[in-house]
Coordinates of C-alpha atoms in Angstrom, one line a residue:
Chain A
M1376 CA 57.7 121.6 124.6
A1377 CA 54.8 121.7 126.9
R1378 CA 57.2 122.5 130.0
E1379 CA 58.3 125.5 128.1
T1380 CA 55.2 126.9 127.4
L1381 CA 54.8 126.9 130.7
L1382 CA 57.5 128.6 131.3
T1383 CA 56.1 130.8 129.0
L1384 CA 53.2 131.5 130.1
A1385 CA 55.1 132.3 133.8
I1386 CA 57.0 135.2 132.7
M1387 CA 54.3 137.1 130.7
A1388 CA 52.5 136.4 134.5
A1389 CA 55.2 138.1 136.3
L1390 CA 55.5 141.0 134.0
L1391 CA 51.7 141.7 134.4
G1392 CA 51.9 140.6 138.0
T1393 CA 54.8 143.4 138.6
V1394 CA 52.3 145.6 136.9
I1395 CA 49.1 145.4 138.8
V1396 CA 50.8 145.5 141.8
A1397 CA 52.9 148.6 140.9
Q1398 CA 49.4 149.8 139.9
M1399 CA 48.0 149.2 143.0
M1400 CA 51.2 150.7 144.6
G1401 CA 50.4 153.9 142.7
E1402 CA 54.2 153.2 141.1
G1403 CA 53.9 154.4 138.2
F1404 CA 57.6 154.6 137.0
V1405 CA 57.9 150.9 137.5
I1406 CA 54.8 150.7 135.1
T1407 CA 57.0 152.4 132.5
L1408 CA 59.7 150.1 133.4
A1409 CA 57.9 147.4 132.8
T1410 CA 56.4 148.9 129.3
K1411 CA 59.9 149.5 127.9
A1412 CA 60.9 145.9 128.8
T1413 CA 57.5 144.5 127.0
I1414 CA 58.1 147.1 123.8
F1415 CA 62.0 145.7 124.1
A1416 CA 60.6 141.9 124.0
L1417 CA 58.4 142.7 121.2
A1418 CA 61.5 143.8 119.0
G1419 CA 63.4 140.5 120.5
V1420 CA 60.5 137.8 118.8
G1421 CA 60.9 140.0 116.1
L1422 CA 64.7 139.1 115.6
N1423 CA 64.1 136.0 116.7
L1424 CA 62.2 134.6 114.2
A1425 CA 64.9 135.1 111.6
L1426 CA 68.3 135.2 114.5
G1427 CA 66.3 131.8 116.3
Y1428 CA 64.2 129.8 114.3
G1429 CA 66.2 131.2 110.5
G1430 CA 69.6 130.9 111.7
L1431 CA 70.3 135.1 110.5
V1432 CA 72.7 136.5 112.5
S1433 CA 71.0 140.2 111.6
F1434 CA 72.8 142.4 113.5
G1435 CA 70.5 145.6 111.3
H1436 CA 67.7 144.9 113.3
A1437 CA 67.8 148.6 114.9
A1438 CA 66.9 149.6 111.0
F1439 CA 63.6 148.4 110.9
F1440 CA 63.0 149.2 115.1
G1441 CA 64.0 152.6 113.8
I1442 CA 61.5 153.1 110.7
G1443 CA 58.8 152.3 112.6
G1444 CA 59.5 155.0 114.8
Y1445 CA 60.5 156.9 112.7
V1446 CA 57.0 156.2 110.6
T1447 CA 55.5 156.8 114.5
G1448 CA 57.0 159.7 114.5
I1449 CA 56.5 161.4 111.3
L1450 CA 52.8 160.8 110.7
A1451 CA 52.4 162.0 114.7
S1452 CA 54.0 165.4 114.4
H1453 CA 52.2 166.1 110.7
A1454 CA 49.3 165.2 112.6
G1455 CA 50.2 167.8 115.7
A1456 CA 50.5 170.4 112.8
G1457 CA 47.9 169.1 110.8
T1458 CA 49.8 169.3 107.3
A1459 CA 50.2 166.6 104.7
V1460 CA 53.7 163.7 104.9
A1461 CA 53.4 163.7 101.2
T1462 CA 51.2 165.2 98.4
L1463 CA 52.7 163.3 95.7
P1464 CA 52.3 160.4 94.3
F1465 CA 49.1 160.4 96.9
T1466 CA 48.3 163.2 99.8
L1467 CA 49.0 161.3 102.9
M1468 CA 47.9 163.1 106.1
G1469 CA 49.4 162.7 109.4
S1470 CA 47.9 160.3 112.0
N1471 CA 47.8 160.0 115.7
Q1472 CA 45.8 157.2 115.7
M1473 CA 48.1 153.7 116.7
L1474 CA 45.9 151.5 115.1
G1475 CA 46.7 153.7 111.3
I1476 CA 50.2 153.9 112.4
W1477 CA 51.2 150.4 113.0
P1478 CA 50.1 149.0 109.8
M1479 CA 51.8 151.7 108.5
A1480 CA 55.2 151.1 110.3
M1481 CA 54.7 147.7 110.0
L1482 CA 54.5 147.8 106.1
A1483 CA 57.5 150.5 105.9
A1484 CA 59.7 148.1 108.6
G1485 CA 58.6 145.1 105.9
A1486 CA 59.1 147.4 102.7
A1487 CA 62.8 148.1 103.7
A1488 CA 63.3 144.3 105.1
L1489 CA 62.4 143.2 101.4
L1490 CA 65.5 145.1 99.7
I1491 CA 67.8 144.6 102.9
G1492 CA 67.3 140.7 102.4
A1493 CA 66.9 140.5 99.0
L1494 CA 71.1 142.1 98.9
S1495 CA 72.4 140.5 101.7
L1496 CA 70.7 137.1 101.7
R1497 CA 73.2 136.5 98.9
T1498 CA 75.6 136.5 101.6
S1499 CA 76.3 134.1 104.8
G1500 CA 77.5 133.9 108.1
V1501 CA 80.2 136.7 108.6
Y1502 CA 79.3 138.6 105.5
F1503 CA 75.3 138.6 106.2
I1504 CA 76.6 140.3 109.4
M1505 CA 78.3 143.0 108.0
V1506 CA 75.8 143.3 105.4
T1507 CA 73.3 144.0 107.8
L1508 CA 75.1 146.3 109.7
A1509 CA 76.0 148.1 107.2
F1510 CA 72.5 148.7 106.0
A1511 CA 71.7 150.0 109.7
Q1512 CA 74.3 152.3 109.6
M1513 CA 73.4 154.1 105.9
L1514 CA 69.9 154.4 107.6
S1515 CA 71.0 155.4 111.1
Y1516 CA 73.6 158.6 109.2
F1517 CA 70.6 159.1 107.0
A1518 CA 68.4 160.2 110.0
I1519 CA 71.1 162.4 111.3
S1520 CA 71.8 164.4 107.8
W1521 CA 68.2 164.6 107.4
P1522 CA 67.2 168.0 109.0
R1523 CA 63.4 167.9 108.2
Y1524 CA 62.7 165.5 110.9
G1525 CA 65.1 167.2 113.6
G1526 CA 68.3 165.3 112.0
E1527 CA 71.2 164.5 114.8
D1528 CA 68.3 166.3 117.7
G1529 CA 65.6 163.9 116.7
L1530 CA 62.0 164.2 116.8
S1531 CA 59.8 165.2 119.6
F1532 CA 55.7 164.8 119.5
Y1533 CA 53.8 166.3 122.4
V1534 CA 50.8 164.1 122.2
R1535 CA 50.8 160.0 122.4
N1536 CA 49.0 158.6 119.8
S1537 CA 45.2 157.5 120.4
F1538 CA 43.4 154.4 120.2
P1539 CA 40.1 153.8 120.8
G1540 CA 38.4 153.5 124.3
L1541 CA 41.8 153.9 126.1
N1542 CA 43.4 156.4 127.5
T1543 CA 46.6 156.2 126.5
L1544 CA 48.5 158.7 128.0
V1545 CA 47.6 157.0 131.5
P1546 CA 51.2 154.2 132.2
V1547 CA 48.8 151.6 133.0
Q1548 CA 46.9 151.9 130.1
Y1549 CA 49.4 152.3 127.9
F1550 CA 51.6 149.3 129.1
A1551 CA 48.2 146.8 128.2
I1552 CA 47.6 147.9 124.1
C1553 CA 51.8 147.5 124.6
M1554 CA 51.6 143.8 126.3
A1555 CA 48.5 142.7 124.0
L1556 CA 50.7 143.3 121.1
L1557 CA 53.6 140.9 123.1
V1558 CA 50.9 138.1 123.5
L1559 CA 49.6 138.8 119.9
A1560 CA 53.8 138.6 118.3
L1561 CA 53.9 135.3 120.5
I1562 CA 50.8 133.7 119.9
A1563 CA 51.7 134.4 115.8
S1564 CA 55.3 133.7 116.4
S1565 CA 54.3 130.0 117.9
V1566 CA 52.1 129.2 115.3
I1567 CA 54.5 130.5 112.3
V1568 CA 57.4 127.7 113.9
R1569 CA 55.0 125.0 113.8
S1570 CA 53.5 125.6 110.5
R1571 CA 54.4 124.1 107.0
F1572 CA 56.5 127.3 106.4
G1573 CA 58.5 127.1 110.1
L1574 CA 59.7 123.5 109.6
A1575 CA 61.3 124.4 106.0
L1576 CA 62.6 127.5 107.8
Q1577 CA 64.3 125.7 110.4
A1578 CA 65.7 122.9 108.5
A1579 CA 67.4 125.3 106.1
R1580 CA 68.9 126.7 109.0
Q1581 CA 70.3 123.7 109.9
N1582 CA 71.1 121.7 106.6
D1583 CA 70.5 124.3 103.2
Q1584 CA 72.1 121.8 101.5
R1585 CA 69.5 118.8 102.7
A1586 CA 66.8 121.6 102.4
A1587 CA 67.1 122.2 98.8
A1588 CA 67.7 118.5 97.7
V1589 CA 64.3 117.6 98.7
G1590 CA 63.1 120.2 96.6
I1591 CA 63.1 123.4 99.2
R1592 CA 64.6 126.7 98.1
P1593 CA 66.7 127.9 101.3
Y1594 CA 66.5 131.8 99.8
A1595 CA 63.2 133.1 99.3
L1596 CA 62.0 131.4 102.7
R1597 CA 64.7 133.4 104.9
L1598 CA 63.5 136.3 102.7
V1599 CA 60.0 136.1 104.2
A1600 CA 61.2 135.1 107.4
F1601 CA 63.7 138.5 107.5
V1602 CA 60.7 140.6 106.2
I1603 CA 57.9 139.6 108.9
S1604 CA 60.7 139.4 111.2
A1605 CA 60.9 143.2 110.5
M1606 CA 57.7 143.8 111.1
I1607 CA 56.8 142.6 114.2
T1608 CA 60.8 144.7 115.4
G1609 CA 59.1 147.7 113.4
L1610 CA 55.9 147.2 115.6
A1611 CA 58.4 147.9 118.5
G1612 CA 60.3 150.4 117.2
S1613 CA 56.2 152.7 116.5
L1614 CA 55.5 151.3 120.2
Y1615 CA 59.2 152.4 121.7
A1616 CA 58.5 155.5 119.9
D1617 CA 55.1 156.6 121.2
L1618 CA 56.3 155.4 125.0
N1619 CA 59.0 158.1 124.2
R1620 CA 57.3 160.3 122.5
F1621 CA 60.5 160.8 120.7
V1622 CA 62.7 159.2 118.4
S1623 CA 66.1 160.3 117.5
P1624 CA 69.2 158.5 114.7
A1625 CA 70.0 156.5 117.8
M1626 CA 67.4 153.9 117.4
M1627 CA 68.8 153.1 113.7
S1628 CA 72.6 153.0 115.6
W1629 CA 74.5 149.4 115.5
H1630 CA 74.1 149.4 120.0
M1631 CA 70.5 149.6 119.2
S1632 CA 70.9 146.7 116.8
G1633 CA 73.2 144.6 119.5
E1634 CA 70.7 144.9 122.5
I1635 CA 68.2 143.8 120.7
M1636 CA 70.5 140.6 119.7
V1637 CA 71.3 140.7 123.5
F1638 CA 67.6 140.5 124.7
V1639 CA 67.5 137.1 122.2
I1640 CA 70.8 135.6 123.2
L1641 CA 70.2 136.5 126.6
G1642 CA 67.0 134.6 127.1
G1643 CA 67.9 131.9 124.8
V1644 CA 67.5 131.5 121.0
G1645 CA 65.4 130.1 119.2
R1646 CA 63.6 130.0 122.1
L1647 CA 59.4 131.1 121.9
A1648 CA 60.3 133.4 125.7
G1649 CA 63.6 134.1 125.4
P1650 CA 63.0 137.6 124.0
V1651 CA 61.1 138.1 126.7
A1652 CA 63.1 136.6 129.7
G1653 CA 66.2 138.8 127.9
A1654 CA 64.3 142.2 127.5
V1655 CA 63.3 141.6 131.2
V1656 CA 66.5 140.9 132.3
F1657 CA 68.0 143.4 130.4
I1658 CA 66.2 146.3 132.1
L1659 CA 66.6 144.4 135.5
L1660 CA 69.8 145.2 135.2
E1661 CA 70.2 148.5 133.2
H1662 CA 68.0 149.9 136.2
L1663 CA 69.3 148.2 139.5
L1664 CA 72.9 148.3 138.3
G1665 CA 72.7 151.3 136.8
G1666 CA 72.1 153.1 139.4
V1667 CA 75.0 152.0 141.2
S1668 CA 77.7 152.6 138.4
E1669 CA 77.9 154.0 134.5
Y1670 CA 79.9 150.6 133.9
W1671 CA 76.7 148.7 134.1
K1672 CA 77.3 147.5 131.0
A1673 CA 80.7 145.4 132.0
L1674 CA 78.4 143.4 134.1
L1675 CA 76.0 142.5 131.3
G1676 CA 78.8 142.2 128.9
L1677 CA 80.5 139.3 131.7
L1678 CA 76.9 137.6 132.6
L1679 CA 76.3 137.4 128.6
L1680 CA 79.7 136.4 127.8
A1681 CA 79.0 133.3 130.6
I1682 CA 75.2 132.5 129.2
V1683 CA 77.2 132.2 125.8
L1684 CA 80.2 130.1 127.1
F1685 CA 78.1 127.9 130.0
A1686 CA 74.2 127.7 128.7
P1687 CA 73.8 128.2 124.9
G1688 CA 70.4 128.1 125.0
G1689 CA 70.4 131.5 127.4
L1690 CA 68.2 131.7 130.8
I1691 CA 64.9 129.5 129.4
G1692 CA 67.6 127.0 128.5
L1693 CA 69.0 126.9 131.8
A1694 CA 65.5 127.1 133.6
L1695 CA 64.3 123.7 131.2
R1696 CA 67.5 122.0 131.9
R1697 CA 67.3 122.4 135.8
D1698 CA 63.4 121.4 135.2
R1699 CA 64.8 118.4 133.5
H1700 CA 67.0 117.0 136.5
V1701 CA 64.5 117.3 138.9
Chain B
M411 CA 67.0 105.5 74.1
S412 CA 63.3 106.0 74.6
D413 CA 63.7 103.9 77.7
A414 CA 66.3 106.6 79.4
V415 CA 64.8 108.3 82.4
L416 CA 67.6 110.0 82.8
T417 CA 70.6 110.9 79.6
L418 CA 73.8 113.1 80.4
S419 CA 75.7 113.3 76.8
H420 CA 79.3 114.6 76.5
L421 CA 79.7 116.8 80.1
R422 CA 83.2 118.2 80.7
K423 CA 83.6 120.1 83.9
S424 CA 87.0 121.7 84.8
F425 CA 88.3 122.8 88.5
G426 CA 91.1 125.0 87.0
S427 CA 93.2 122.9 84.8
L428 CA 92.0 120.0 86.3
L429 CA 89.4 117.8 83.9
A430 CA 87.1 116.2 86.5
T431 CA 84.4 115.2 83.8
D432 CA 85.8 114.7 80.3
D433 CA 83.3 113.9 78.2
V434 CA 81.0 111.8 80.4
S435 CA 78.0 110.0 78.6
L436 CA 75.4 107.9 80.3
D437 CA 72.2 107.0 80.6
L438 CA 70.0 105.6 83.3
R439 CA 67.1 103.3 82.3
R440 CA 63.5 102.5 83.5
G441 CA 63.9 99.5 86.3
E442 CA 67.8 99.3 86.0
V443 CA 70.6 100.1 88.7
H444 CA 73.3 101.8 86.8
A445 CA 76.5 101.7 89.5
L446 CA 79.0 104.2 88.5
I447 CA 82.6 102.5 90.2
G448 CA 85.4 104.0 90.3
P449 CA 89.0 104.7 92.4
N450 CA 88.7 107.6 95.2
G451 CA 88.9 110.9 93.3
A452 CA 87.6 109.5 89.6
G453 CA 85.2 112.6 89.8
K454 CA 82.5 110.7 90.3
S455 CA 80.5 112.8 93.5
T456 CA 81.5 115.6 90.8
L457 CA 79.7 114.2 88.5
I458 CA 76.6 113.5 90.8
K459 CA 76.7 116.9 92.1
Q460 CA 76.2 118.2 88.3
I461 CA 73.4 115.8 87.9
T462 CA 71.7 117.3 90.9
G463 CA 72.6 120.9 90.1
E464 CA 74.9 121.8 93.2
L465 CA 77.8 122.2 90.3
R466 CA 77.3 123.3 87.0
Q467 CA 78.7 121.8 83.5
D468 CA 81.1 123.4 81.6
A469 CA 79.6 121.7 78.5
G470 CA 77.4 119.2 77.9
T471 CA 73.7 118.4 78.5
I472 CA 71.4 116.5 80.9
V473 CA 68.2 115.4 80.1
F474 CA 65.6 113.8 82.4
E475 CA 62.3 112.8 81.6
G476 CA 62.7 113.9 78.0
E477 CA 63.3 117.6 79.5
R478 CA 66.9 119.4 79.5
I479 CA 67.5 119.8 83.3
D480 CA 70.8 122.2 83.0
H481 CA 69.3 125.4 83.8
L482 CA 67.0 124.4 87.2
D483 CA 68.3 124.7 89.7
T484 CA 68.5 121.7 92.7
A485 CA 65.6 122.7 94.7
A486 CA 64.1 122.6 91.1
R487 CA 65.5 118.4 90.1
A488 CA 64.1 118.0 93.8
R489 CA 60.7 118.4 92.9
R490 CA 60.9 117.0 89.1
G491 CA 61.8 113.3 91.1
L492 CA 65.7 113.7 91.4
A493 CA 66.0 112.2 94.8
R494 CA 69.5 112.0 96.4
S495 CA 71.4 110.5 98.8
F496 CA 74.7 112.1 100.3
Q497 CA 78.2 110.3 100.2
V498 CA 78.2 111.4 104.3
S499 CA 74.9 111.8 106.0
S500 CA 73.1 114.3 105.5
V501 CA 69.3 114.9 107.5
I502 CA 68.0 117.6 109.8
P503 CA 70.4 116.3 113.1
A504 CA 67.5 118.5 115.4
F505 CA 64.4 116.6 113.8
T506 CA 62.6 113.9 114.7
V507 CA 62.2 110.9 112.0
L508 CA 59.3 111.9 111.1
Q509 CA 59.7 115.7 110.9
N510 CA 62.3 115.3 108.5
I511 CA 60.7 112.7 106.1
M512 CA 57.5 115.2 106.4
L513 CA 60.2 117.6 104.7
A514 CA 61.0 116.1 101.8
V515 CA 57.1 115.4 102.0
L516 CA 56.5 118.8 101.6
G517 CA 59.3 119.9 99.3
A518 CA 58.2 117.6 96.8
G519 CA 54.1 118.3 97.3
G520 CA 54.8 122.2 97.6
G521 CA 53.1 124.4 100.0
V522 CA 55.8 125.9 102.3
Y523 CA 54.4 129.0 102.5
R524 CA 51.7 128.0 104.6
F525 CA 51.6 129.7 108.0
V526 CA 48.8 128.9 110.1
R527 CA 48.1 125.3 110.2
P528 CA 51.1 122.8 112.3
A529 CA 53.0 120.7 110.4
L530 CA 52.2 118.0 112.9
R531 CA 49.0 118.1 112.6
D532 CA 48.8 118.0 108.9
P533 CA 48.1 114.6 107.6
G534 CA 49.5 115.3 104.1
L535 CA 52.7 115.5 105.6
T536 CA 52.4 113.3 108.1
D537 CA 50.3 110.6 106.9
P538 CA 53.3 109.9 103.3
A539 CA 55.9 110.5 105.9
R540 CA 54.9 107.9 108.5
F541 CA 54.2 105.4 105.2
H542 CA 57.6 106.1 104.0
A543 CA 59.2 105.4 107.7
E544 CA 57.4 101.8 107.2
Q545 CA 59.1 101.5 104.1
V546 CA 62.6 101.7 105.4
G547 CA 61.9 99.9 108.7
L548 CA 61.6 103.3 110.9
A549 CA 58.1 103.1 112.2
D550 CA 58.8 102.4 115.3
R551 CA 61.9 105.4 115.7
L552 CA 59.1 107.8 114.2
T553 CA 59.4 110.5 117.4
T554 CA 63.3 109.8 117.4
R555 CA 65.9 112.7 116.7
A556 CA 67.9 111.9 113.4
A557 CA 70.9 113.2 115.9
A558 CA 70.0 110.1 117.8
L559 CA 69.9 107.3 115.4
S560 CA 72.5 105.3 114.7
H561 CA 74.0 105.2 111.3
G562 CA 72.9 102.4 109.9
E563 CA 68.9 104.0 110.2
R564 CA 70.0 107.5 109.3
R565 CA 71.3 105.8 106.2
R566 CA 67.5 104.7 105.9
L567 CA 66.4 108.0 106.9
E568 CA 67.9 109.2 103.9
L569 CA 66.3 106.3 101.8
A570 CA 62.9 107.4 103.1
M571 CA 63.7 111.0 102.2
A572 CA 64.0 109.7 98.9
L573 CA 61.5 108.1 98.4
A574 CA 59.3 110.8 99.9
L575 CA 60.2 113.0 96.9
R576 CA 58.1 110.7 94.9
P577 CA 61.7 109.8 93.2
R578 CA 61.8 109.6 89.1
A579 CA 65.1 108.5 89.6
F580 CA 67.5 107.7 93.1
L581 CA 71.2 109.3 92.9
L582 CA 72.9 107.0 95.7
D583 CA 76.2 108.7 96.8
E584 CA 78.1 105.7 98.8
P585 CA 75.0 104.3 100.3
M586 CA 76.4 101.7 102.1
A587 CA 79.3 103.5 103.4
G588 CA 80.1 102.8 107.2
L589 CA 77.3 99.9 107.8
G590 CA 78.4 96.9 108.7
L591 CA 77.5 93.9 107.4
E592 CA 74.6 93.4 107.9
G593 CA 73.5 96.1 108.2
A594 CA 74.5 97.1 103.9
R595 CA 72.7 93.6 103.5
H596 CA 69.1 94.6 104.6
L597 CA 70.2 98.1 102.6
T598 CA 71.1 95.7 99.4
T599 CA 67.7 93.8 100.1
L600 CA 66.6 97.8 100.1
L601 CA 67.5 98.8 96.9
S602 CA 67.1 96.0 94.8
D603 CA 62.7 96.4 95.2
L604 CA 63.0 100.1 94.7
R605 CA 64.8 99.5 91.4
H606 CA 61.1 99.1 90.0
Q607 CA 60.1 102.2 91.6
A608 CA 62.9 104.1 89.7
P609 CA 65.8 103.8 88.2
I610 CA 69.4 103.6 90.6
L611 CA 72.4 105.7 89.8
L612 CA 74.8 104.1 92.3
V613 CA 78.0 105.0 93.3
E614 CA 79.4 102.8 95.8
H615 CA 83.0 101.3 96.2
D616 CA 81.7 97.6 98.2
M617 CA 81.9 95.8 95.2
D618 CA 79.8 93.0 96.4
A619 CA 76.8 95.1 96.9
V620 CA 77.9 96.4 93.6
F621 CA 77.6 93.4 91.7
A622 CA 74.3 92.0 93.5
L623 CA 72.3 94.6 93.1
A624 CA 74.1 96.4 89.4
D625 CA 72.5 95.6 85.8
R626 CA 75.2 97.1 84.0
I627 CA 78.4 98.8 85.7
S628 CA 79.8 102.3 84.6
V629 CA 84.0 102.8 85.6
L630 CA 84.6 106.0 86.0
V631 CA 88.8 106.9 86.2
Y632 CA 90.1 110.1 85.9
G633 CA 86.7 111.8 85.0
R634 CA 86.7 109.8 82.0
I635 CA 83.8 106.7 81.3
I636 CA 86.4 103.7 80.3
A637 CA 83.8 101.3 80.3
T638 CA 79.9 100.9 80.1
G639 CA 78.4 96.7 80.7
T640 CA 76.2 94.3 82.3
V641 CA 78.4 93.0 85.2
A642 CA 80.0 89.9 83.6
E643 CA 81.5 92.2 80.5
I644 CA 82.6 94.6 83.0
R645 CA 84.8 91.6 85.1
A646 CA 86.0 90.3 81.6
N647 CA 86.9 94.0 81.5
D648 CA 91.1 94.8 80.8
A649 CA 90.9 97.8 81.4
V650 CA 88.8 97.9 84.2
R651 CA 91.0 94.9 85.6
R652 CA 94.2 97.1 85.4
S653 CA 92.7 100.7 86.5
Y654 CA 90.9 99.6 89.2
L655 CA 89.5 95.8 89.6
G656 CA 93.1 94.4 90.8
E657 CA 94.3 91.6 88.9
G658 CA 92.7 89.3 91.9
A659 CA 89.0 90.2 90.8

């Protein structure tokens, strides 16, 4: 356990160190890449709570990523135009303050997860995967067919939302915001996993008949985990929207759901820093190999296959296992 | 019957045309070990599952501590103190012995939705868990993962989890299965003392254990109870000898 904590700190330090060096060398692009990895890691930390600790293989987390993104895009575009998002049942003005946008994005993602989870958690196994996928696809097609916020073309906003005391348009400052949120999410995640709730959740994953026999209801437990998970992924969606100053239905597509799963599986399912390692490696491969060939994902597929076959604990599991033999 | 803790009345359950439970009435009284015996396929596990709520009966009632529990789900019945062990050992494999018992303490005491305090540093969970580990002789195995336990130890872990539920009745489904002679003897002693804490409905094939432990025995054949009585009565019962114990018994 302690060794895993050290590894988590090392990975975070490496990410931070890369950005510091890039800042000194004036490599703004590297900082943007690192920011993207950080945001993807945050999305993965969210999914990991459901997938890794709860055993809920959600193939629809892009829905929450996208909802977080759209809430951000919609609020920002209205703030830019000075119009209200809605006037009924109460007037909701747009906003360009991250501190106001984040809770809205998380609430919206959480509310969607409550609905989607309440229905999909009545199934399990392959059916759960398919039902979550179906809900995410529904939302994605809805976004495509809703012209008011850009439809298929997506929605741009021109100024990154603001954060008190910082200039969010400076890459390193925006990275700092994302990094701080990732650290908070990792801390929250590790605290939840060790709590009473975490104990019960992990028990239900391994043996739900046993959990019920000692008086613990897996359904409600999983629903709560699913909602928390979606809120974290929704927050990541909000940050991603701000990074690109653009949201599109692609954020909710099954490709995105698959990518979030890849971060978690590549890094290590149910490992605290798994999604961070997974997202960083994903971005590195995309950057290094993507320049060589547009078929870089075939290589990613091979890597993923190798991990699943030979190192089910992911990169983190691999690192820790090698450690143990020394 | 006033001293009955658990009363099954006219339970009936069929799977298609197969009548697995056929008008079963049975009670479990304070302080007793009530053994349920019968050949394979007699419907013993089906009956246990109806009591725990994993299966819903087609007809009949289940009364526990004076209240009907038919409408409750498994978790709610467990929280009322209906503790069961499984025919095939069922624990949380990646958890340690301590965590497994803590889980049962958590289930019984409630307060699952607490997200901050580390469970392992919560004396409300760890203290009772250590106590129950000691009760079954697992005090020196607290940090061992359940997957690494021997079969006999896993049986005792299940018992500790049952104890942690602060049970008002035990439902033990073949606790002796797979245990060696020594293990079975050890467990028999343990169970014998437990009856004073809460009565035990014991499904068991090991007739030595049944005859050593049971205050009363019910014999289930093809879903029907063909006899209920004391050990001596059951041994003397012709129908039971023919259908189950065999002529030699």
